[in-house]
Structures are given as C-alpha cells and as structure tokens.
PDB file of C-alpha atoms in Angstrom:
ATOM      1  CA  UNK A  55       0.054  -0.036  -0.118  1.00 72.00           C
ATOM      2  CA  UNK A  56       1.336   3.425  -0.870  1.00 86.00           C
ATOM      3  CA  UNK A  57       2.287   6.323   1.596  1.00 86.00           C
ATOM      4  CA  UNK A  58      -1.135   8.339  -0.023  1.00 88.00           C
ATOM      5  CA  UNK A  59      -3.337   5.073   0.543  1.00 88.00           C
ATOM      6  CA  UNK A  60      -2.133   4.621   3.987  1.00 89.00           C
ATOM      7  CA  UNK A  61      -2.598   8.608   4.846  1.00 88.00           C
ATOM      8  CA  UNK A  62      -6.285   8.615   3.205  1.00 90.00           C
ATOM      9  CA  UNK A  63      -6.934   5.659   5.614  1.00 92.00           C
ATOM     10  CA  UNK A  64      -5.955   7.002   8.692  1.00 93.00           C
ATOM     11  CA  UNK A  65      -8.024  10.399   7.741  1.00 94.00           C
ATOM     12  CA  UNK A  66     -10.883   8.253   7.153  1.00 96.00           C
ATOM     13  CA  UNK A  67     -10.398   6.447  10.536  1.00 96.00           C
ATOM     14  CA  UNK A  68     -10.198   9.840  12.563  1.00 96.00           C
ATOM     15  CA  UNK A  69     -13.257  11.080  10.961  1.00 96.00           C
ATOM     16  CA  UNK A  70     -15.353   7.477  11.685  1.00 96.00           C
ATOM     17  CA  UNK A  71     -14.088   7.500  15.282  1.00 96.00           C
ATOM     18  CA  UNK A  72     -14.855  11.242  15.403  1.00 97.00           C
ATOM     19  CA  UNK A  73     -18.445  10.927  14.145  1.00 97.00           C
ATOM     20  CA  UNK A  74     -19.142   7.685  16.406  1.00 97.00           C
ATOM     21  CA  UNK A  75     -17.692   9.755  19.563  1.00 97.00           C
ATOM     22  CA  UNK A  76     -20.029  12.869  18.595  1.00 97.00           C
ATOM     23  CA  UNK A  77     -22.981  10.329  18.399  1.00 96.00           C
ATOM     24  CA  UNK A  78     -22.257   8.621  21.703  1.00 93.00           C
ATOM     25  CA  UNK A  79     -23.023  11.910  23.442  1.00 96.00           C
ATOM     26  CA  UNK A  80     -25.629  11.332  26.031  1.00 96.00           C
ATOM     27  CA  UNK A  81     -27.720  14.442  25.069  1.00 97.00           C
ATOM     28  CA  UNK A  82     -30.030  15.072  27.600  1.00 98.00           C
ATOM     29  CA  UNK A  83     -27.085  15.009  29.963  1.00 98.00           C
ATOM     30  CA  UNK A  84     -25.570  17.605  27.998  1.00 98.00           C
ATOM     31  CA  UNK A  85     -28.962  19.812  27.823  1.00 97.00           C
ATOM     32  CA  UNK A  86     -29.518  19.422  31.595  1.00 98.00           C
ATOM     33  CA  UNK A  87     -25.632  21.190  31.715  1.00 98.00           C
ATOM     34  CA  UNK A  88     -27.099  23.615  29.387  1.00 97.00           C
ATOM     35  CA  UNK A  89     -29.695  24.469  31.603  1.00 96.00           C
ATOM     36  CA  UNK A  90     -28.133  24.570  34.543  1.00 97.00           C
ATOM     37  CA  UNK A  91     -25.291  26.796  33.205  1.00 97.00           C
ATOM     38  CA  UNK A  92     -27.789  29.063  31.922  1.00 94.00           C
ATOM     39  CA  UNK A  93     -29.579  29.370  35.447  1.00 94.00           C
ATOM     40  CA  UNK A  94     -25.816  29.905  37.075  1.00 95.00           C
ATOM     41  CA  UNK A  95     -25.427  32.818  34.431  1.00 93.00           C
ATOM     42  CA  UNK A  96     -29.065  34.458  35.385  1.00 92.00           C
ATOM     43  CA  UNK A  97     -28.052  34.305  38.741  1.00 93.00           C
ATOM     44  CA  UNK A  98     -24.394  36.323  38.204  1.00 94.00           C
ATOM     45  CA  UNK A  99     -22.934  33.298  39.886  1.00 96.00           C
ATOM     46  CA  UNK A 100     -19.125  31.996  39.132  1.00 97.00           C
ATOM     47  CA  UNK A 101     -18.083  29.459  36.859  1.00 98.00           C
ATOM     48  CA  UNK A 102     -14.819  27.696  36.982  1.00 98.00           C
ATOM     49  CA  UNK A 103     -13.014  25.444  34.433  1.00 98.00           C
ATOM     50  CA  UNK A 104     -10.211  23.689  34.199  1.00 98.00           C
ATOM     51  CA  UNK A 105      -8.133  21.363  32.484  1.00 98.00           C
ATOM     52  CA  UNK A 106      -4.750  20.296  31.481  1.00 97.00           C
ATOM     53  CA  UNK A 107      -2.706  20.393  28.012  1.00 96.00           C
ATOM     54  CA  UNK A 108      -5.399  20.117  25.257  1.00 96.00           C
ATOM     55  CA  UNK A 109      -8.119  20.153  27.579  1.00 97.00           C
ATOM     56  CA  UNK A 110      -6.666  23.402  29.168  1.00 97.00           C
ATOM     57  CA  UNK A 111      -7.092  24.933  25.732  1.00 97.00           C
ATOM     58  CA  UNK A 112     -10.858  24.142  26.000  1.00 97.00           C
ATOM     59  CA  UNK A 113     -11.248  25.735  28.946  1.00 97.00           C
ATOM     60  CA  UNK A 114      -9.707  28.810  27.808  1.00 96.00           C
ATOM     61  CA  UNK A 115     -12.198  28.620  24.638  1.00 95.00           C
ATOM     62  CA  UNK A 116     -14.984  28.318  26.675  1.00 95.00           C
ATOM     63  CA  UNK A 117     -13.950  31.527  28.613  1.00 92.00           C
ATOM     64  CA  UNK A 118     -14.151  33.412  25.465  1.00 90.00           C
ATOM     65  CA  UNK A 119     -17.179  31.567  23.947  1.00 90.00           C
ATOM     66  CA  UNK A 120     -18.908  32.196  27.122  1.00 89.00           C
ATOM     67  CA  UNK A 121     -17.875  35.841  28.209  1.00 87.00           C
ATOM     68  CA  UNK A 122     -17.973  37.134  24.987  1.00 86.00           C
ATOM     69  CA  UNK A 123     -20.070  35.277  22.518  1.00 82.00           C
ATOM     70  CA  UNK A 124     -23.161  34.538  24.774  1.00 84.00           C
ATOM     71  CA  UNK A 125     -23.089  38.405  26.295  1.00 80.00           C
ATOM     72  CA  UNK A 126     -23.063  39.645  22.861  1.00 81.00           C
ATOM     73  CA  UNK A 127     -25.887  37.537  21.159  1.00 75.00           C
ATOM     74  CA  UNK A 128     -28.646  37.114  23.995  1.00 71.00           C
ATOM     75  CA  UNK A 129     -31.280  39.554  24.121  1.00 73.00           C
ATOM     76  CA  UNK A 130     -31.619  38.727  27.887  1.00 72.00           C
ATOM     77  CA  UNK A 131     -28.276  40.344  28.304  1.00 76.00           C
ATOM     78  CA  UNK A 132     -26.968  37.494  30.510  1.00 82.00           C
ATOM     79  CA  UNK A 133     -23.315  38.469  31.349  1.00 86.00           C
ATOM     80  CA  UNK A 134     -21.550  35.081  32.168  1.00 91.00           C
ATOM     81  CA  UNK A 135     -18.724  35.175  34.816  1.00 93.00           C
ATOM     82  CA  UNK A 136     -16.384  32.664  33.451  1.00 96.00           C
ATOM     83  CA  UNK A 137     -12.880  32.181  34.798  1.00 97.00           C
ATOM     84  CA  UNK A 138     -10.464  29.886  33.575  1.00 98.00           C
ATOM     85  CA  UNK A 139      -7.969  28.399  36.110  1.00 98.00           C
ATOM     86  CA  UNK A 140      -5.979  27.187  33.685  1.00 98.00           C
ATOM     87  CA  UNK A 141      -5.484  30.653  32.163  1.00 96.00           C
ATOM     88  CA  UNK A 142      -2.401  32.153  33.821  1.00 95.00           C
ATOM     89  CA  UNK A 143       1.147  30.139  33.492  1.00 96.00           C
ATOM     90  CA  UNK A 144       2.387  32.970  36.135  1.00 97.00           C
ATOM     91  CA  UNK A 145       0.051  31.380  38.925  1.00 97.00           C
ATOM     92  CA  UNK A 146       0.364  28.272  37.782  1.00 98.00           C
ATOM     93  CA  UNK A 147       4.216  27.855  37.795  1.00 98.00           C
ATOM     94  CA  UNK A 148       4.020  29.780  41.304  1.00 98.00           C
ATOM     95  CA  UNK A 149       2.028  27.437  42.809  1.00 98.00           C
ATOM     96  CA  UNK A 150       3.392  24.236  41.516  1.00 97.00           C
ATOM     97  CA  UNK A 151       6.902  25.807  42.582  1.00 98.00           C
ATOM     98  CA  UNK A 152       5.720  26.720  45.887  1.00 98.00           C
ATOM     99  CA  UNK A 153       3.518  24.251  46.853  1.00 98.00           C
ATOM    100  CA  UNK A 154       2.195  21.267  44.730  1.00 98.00           C
ATOM    101  CA  UNK A 155       1.325  20.762  41.180  1.00 97.00           C
ATOM    102  CA  UNK A 156      -1.553  19.130  42.342  1.00 98.00           C
ATOM    103  CA  UNK A 157      -2.772  22.014  43.967  1.00 98.00           C
ATOM    104  CA  UNK A 158      -2.677  24.270  40.976  1.00 98.00           C
ATOM    105  CA  UNK A 159      -6.609  24.650  40.444  1.00 98.00           C
ATOM    106  CA  UNK A 160      -7.750  24.105  44.019  1.00 98.00           C
ATOM    107  CA  UNK A 161      -5.480  27.234  45.624  1.00 98.00           C
ATOM    108  CA  UNK A 162      -7.321  29.511  42.905  1.00 98.00           C
ATOM    109  CA  UNK A 163     -10.381  28.542  43.512  1.00 98.00           C
ATOM    110  CA  UNK A 164     -10.165  28.817  46.888  1.00 98.00           C
ATOM    111  CA  UNK A 165      -9.804  32.699  46.595  1.00 97.00           C
ATOM    112  CA  UNK A 166     -12.508  32.769  43.985  1.00 97.00           C
ATOM    113  CA  UNK A 167     -15.327  30.936  45.104  1.00 97.00           C
ATOM    114  CA  UNK A 168     -18.808  31.970  46.666  1.00 95.00           C
ATOM    115  CA  UNK A 169     -21.900  29.987  47.248  1.00 90.00           C
ATOM    116  CA  UNK A 170     -23.741  28.545  44.489  1.00 93.00           C
ATOM    117  CA  UNK A 171     -20.789  29.068  42.007  1.00 97.00           C
ATOM    118  CA  UNK A 172     -19.766  25.919  39.904  1.00 98.00           C
ATOM    119  CA  UNK A 173     -16.813  24.188  38.659  1.00 98.00           C
ATOM    120  CA  UNK A 174     -16.157  22.478  35.085  1.00 98.00           C
ATOM    121  CA  UNK A 175     -13.380  20.287  34.525  1.00 98.00           C
ATOM    122  CA  UNK A 176     -12.020  18.426  31.485  1.00 98.00           C
ATOM    123  CA  UNK A 177     -10.006  15.659  31.279  1.00 98.00           C
ATOM    124  CA  UNK A 178      -9.038  12.775  28.852  1.00 97.00           C
ATOM    125  CA  UNK A 179      -7.961  10.381  31.296  1.00 95.00           C
ATOM    126  CA  UNK A 180      -9.839  11.704  34.395  1.00 95.00           C
ATOM    127  CA  UNK A 181      -7.062  10.473  36.350  1.00 95.00           C
ATOM    128  CA  UNK A 182      -4.843  14.072  36.724  1.00 97.00           C
ATOM    129  CA  UNK A 183      -4.177  14.465  40.107  1.00 97.00           C
ATOM    130  CA  UNK A 184      -4.741  18.287  39.787  1.00 98.00           C
ATOM    131  CA  UNK A 185      -8.231  17.811  38.448  1.00 98.00           C
ATOM    132  CA  UNK A 186      -8.998  15.379  41.533  1.00 98.00           C
ATOM    133  CA  UNK A 187      -8.004  17.693  43.645  1.00 98.00           C
ATOM    134  CA  UNK A 188     -10.026  20.603  42.839  1.00 98.00           C
ATOM    135  CA  UNK A 189     -13.408  18.366  42.373  1.00 98.00           C
ATOM    136  CA  UNK A 190     -12.854  17.407  45.694  1.00 98.00           C
ATOM    137  CA  UNK A 191     -12.197  20.726  47.033  1.00 98.00           C
ATOM    138  CA  UNK A 192     -15.583  21.976  44.954  1.00 98.00           C
ATOM    139  CA  UNK A 193     -17.380  18.962  46.915  1.00 96.00           C
ATOM    140  CA  UNK A 194     -16.310  19.898  50.278  1.00 96.00           C
ATOM    141  CA  UNK A 195     -17.437  23.734  49.764  1.00 97.00           C
ATOM    142  CA  UNK A 196     -20.380  22.628  48.217  1.00 95.00           C
ATOM    143  CA  UNK A 197     -19.535  24.008  44.621  1.00 97.00           C
ATOM    144  CA  UNK A 198     -21.873  21.931  41.509  1.00 98.00           C
ATOM    145  CA  UNK A 199     -19.570  20.193  39.399  1.00 98.00           C
ATOM    146  CA  UNK A 200     -19.242  18.956  36.005  1.00 98.00           C
ATOM    147  CA  UNK A 201     -16.884  16.739  34.385  1.00 98.00           C
ATOM    148  CA  UNK A 202     -16.285  15.900  31.177  1.00 98.00           C
ATOM    149  CA  UNK A 203     -14.360  12.959  30.876  1.00 98.00           C
ATOM    150  CA  UNK A 204     -12.867  11.187  27.575  1.00 97.00           C
ATOM    151  CA  UNK A 205     -11.967   7.468  28.558  1.00 97.00           C
ATOM    152  CA  UNK A 206     -11.580   5.189  31.665  1.00 95.00           C
ATOM    153  CA  UNK A 207     -13.592   4.719  34.937  1.00 96.00           C
ATOM    154  CA  UNK A 208     -14.864   7.852  36.984  1.00 96.00           C
ATOM    155  CA  UNK A 209     -12.358   8.368  39.888  1.00 95.00           C
ATOM    156  CA  UNK A 210     -13.886   7.137  42.956  1.00 93.00           C
ATOM    157  CA  UNK A 211     -12.435  10.188  44.727  1.00 93.00           C
ATOM    158  CA  UNK A 212     -14.709  12.325  43.170  1.00 93.00           C
ATOM    159  CA  UNK A 213     -18.718  12.685  42.795  1.00 94.00           C
ATOM    160  CA  UNK A 214     -19.704  15.030  39.947  1.00 98.00           C
ATOM    161  CA  UNK A 215     -23.060  16.698  39.854  1.00 98.00           C
ATOM    162  CA  UNK A 216     -23.306  15.945  36.160  1.00 98.00           C
ATOM    163  CA  UNK A 217     -20.658  13.767  33.932  1.00 98.00           C
ATOM    164  CA  UNK A 218     -20.277  12.666  30.571  1.00 98.00           C
ATOM    165  CA  UNK A 219     -17.853  10.521  29.464  1.00 98.00           C
ATOM    166  CA  UNK A 220     -17.045  10.188  25.924  1.00 98.00           C
ATOM    167  CA  UNK A 221     -15.497   6.306  25.967  1.00 97.00           C
ATOM    168  CA  UNK A 222     -12.825   7.606  23.422  1.00 97.00           C
ATOM    169  CA  UNK A 223      -9.500   6.917  23.978  1.00 96.00           C
ATOM    170  CA  UNK A 224      -7.965   8.921  21.175  1.00 96.00           C
ATOM    171  CA  UNK A 225      -6.952  12.139  22.747  1.00 96.00           C
ATOM    172  CA  UNK A 226      -7.160  14.291  19.797  1.00 96.00           C
ATOM    173  CA  UNK A 227     -10.926  13.428  19.134  1.00 97.00           C
ATOM    174  CA  UNK A 228     -11.958  13.660  22.654  1.00 98.00           C
ATOM    175  CA  UNK A 229     -10.486  17.434  22.826  1.00 97.00           C
ATOM    176  CA  UNK A 230     -12.408  18.005  19.430  1.00 97.00           C
ATOM    177  CA  UNK A 231     -15.801  16.563  21.270  1.00 98.00           C
ATOM    178  CA  UNK A 232     -15.013  18.693  24.326  1.00 98.00           C
ATOM    179  CA  UNK A 233     -14.731  21.623  22.094  1.00 97.00           C
ATOM    180  CA  UNK A 234     -17.892  20.827  20.219  1.00 97.00           C
ATOM    181  CA  UNK A 235     -20.028  20.123  23.653  1.00 97.00           C
ATOM    182  CA  UNK A 236     -18.967  23.711  24.770  1.00 96.00           C
ATOM    183  CA  UNK A 237     -20.259  24.857  21.152  1.00 96.00           C
ATOM    184  CA  UNK A 238     -23.542  23.191  21.595  1.00 96.00           C
ATOM    185  CA  UNK A 239     -24.282  24.370  24.456  1.00 96.00           C
ATOM    186  CA  UNK A 240     -22.956  27.929  24.421  1.00 93.00           C
ATOM    187  CA  UNK A 241     -25.057  28.214  21.152  1.00 92.00           C
ATOM    188  CA  UNK A 242     -28.170  26.443  23.060  1.00 92.00           C
ATOM    189  CA  UNK A 243     -27.914  29.343  25.961  1.00 90.00           C
ATOM    190  CA  UNK A 244     -27.976  31.927  23.054  1.00 87.00           C
ATOM    191  CA  UNK A 245     -30.786  30.225  21.067  1.00 85.00           C
ATOM    192  CA  UNK A 246     -33.101  30.162  24.164  1.00 81.00           C
ATOM    193  CA  UNK A 247     -32.292  33.678  25.297  1.00 73.00           C
ATOM    194  CA  UNK A 248     -33.045  35.390  21.888  1.00 58.00           C
TER     195      UNK A 248
END
C-alpha cells in the first residue's frame, strides 16, 4: 500500500471515530448541563473551568465563547462570569513550585469561589491529580461540579453533579468533542435567550 493510500485511510478512520464519539454523547445530560449553566449565569454566579494540556485550551476557549459570545448574542443580556483556572502560567508555575502541582487549581479556586458557584473540569483520562484535587475541593465546599471525561472509569474520589464520559481513547478526538460540546452549550444558551 502506498503512502498516500495509508494517509487517506488514517483520515477516514479519524473521521469515523469522531462521528461515532459525537453520536455517543448523552444529549439529555448535555441539555441538563446547558440549563444548569444558564441558571448560574442568570443569577450571576461564577463558573470556573479547568483542564490540562489540550483540555486547558478547551477551558480557555470556553471562557472566550461564554464571556464574549453569549454576552453579545443574547437578548436577555445574560453576562457570564467565567474564570479559567488554566489561564495564568504565572500563578500555575508559582503554585506548583512553592506548594504542589496537584494544587494549581484548588488553590486558585479557594481564593475566588462563593456560594452557588460551579466548576467545570475537562480531562481525557480523568486521572490527573490536579483535576481530582479541585473536584474534591469543590465538593467539600458545596460548589456544583460538571465533569467531562474522555475515557476510563470515573475516579472514586470524585462525585460530579453532572458527568459525561465519551469512552474515546483518542486524545485528539476527545478534545475535538469537548470543544464541540462547549459550542453546543453556548449556542443553546444563546438560542434560548434570543
């Protein structure tokens, strides 16, 4: 088989797996998450978001789509208050150097949260120490949690209020679908407030 044929097969395999993963999303849970976030925005609660690597990029993208996109495109003039705990390399490196890497998100959240806020976490494996740590912190402090996981079992140390596991072992596809779900949620909030 020549190189071009192999490449085209790999393209088709990627797209096929992407399609299957998109079809696997639990739409009822996604709708519940969207309605919950719309309610948090309506009552001016903070929405905190966190992830590592590609999931950090998704978290920062969510911040942009919500704080700008939803604010500008809904007639109800909902003003989201989204803070990405993955956004500042300065605070992340200071916490990891002076305290511990597993505390990079929980240490920030401790300074910022208030009653009725919520936390969204993205993790492909669901096993990152800093994600587990911040989810545990949120539970102890009665912060509602939303957890998007790519694959594997839910870590027994965390009990999210809302949970979607894509059961997809491809990191790239997992991150693509994380982004798609955020776009679905933000556009649903806009659509239902026009």
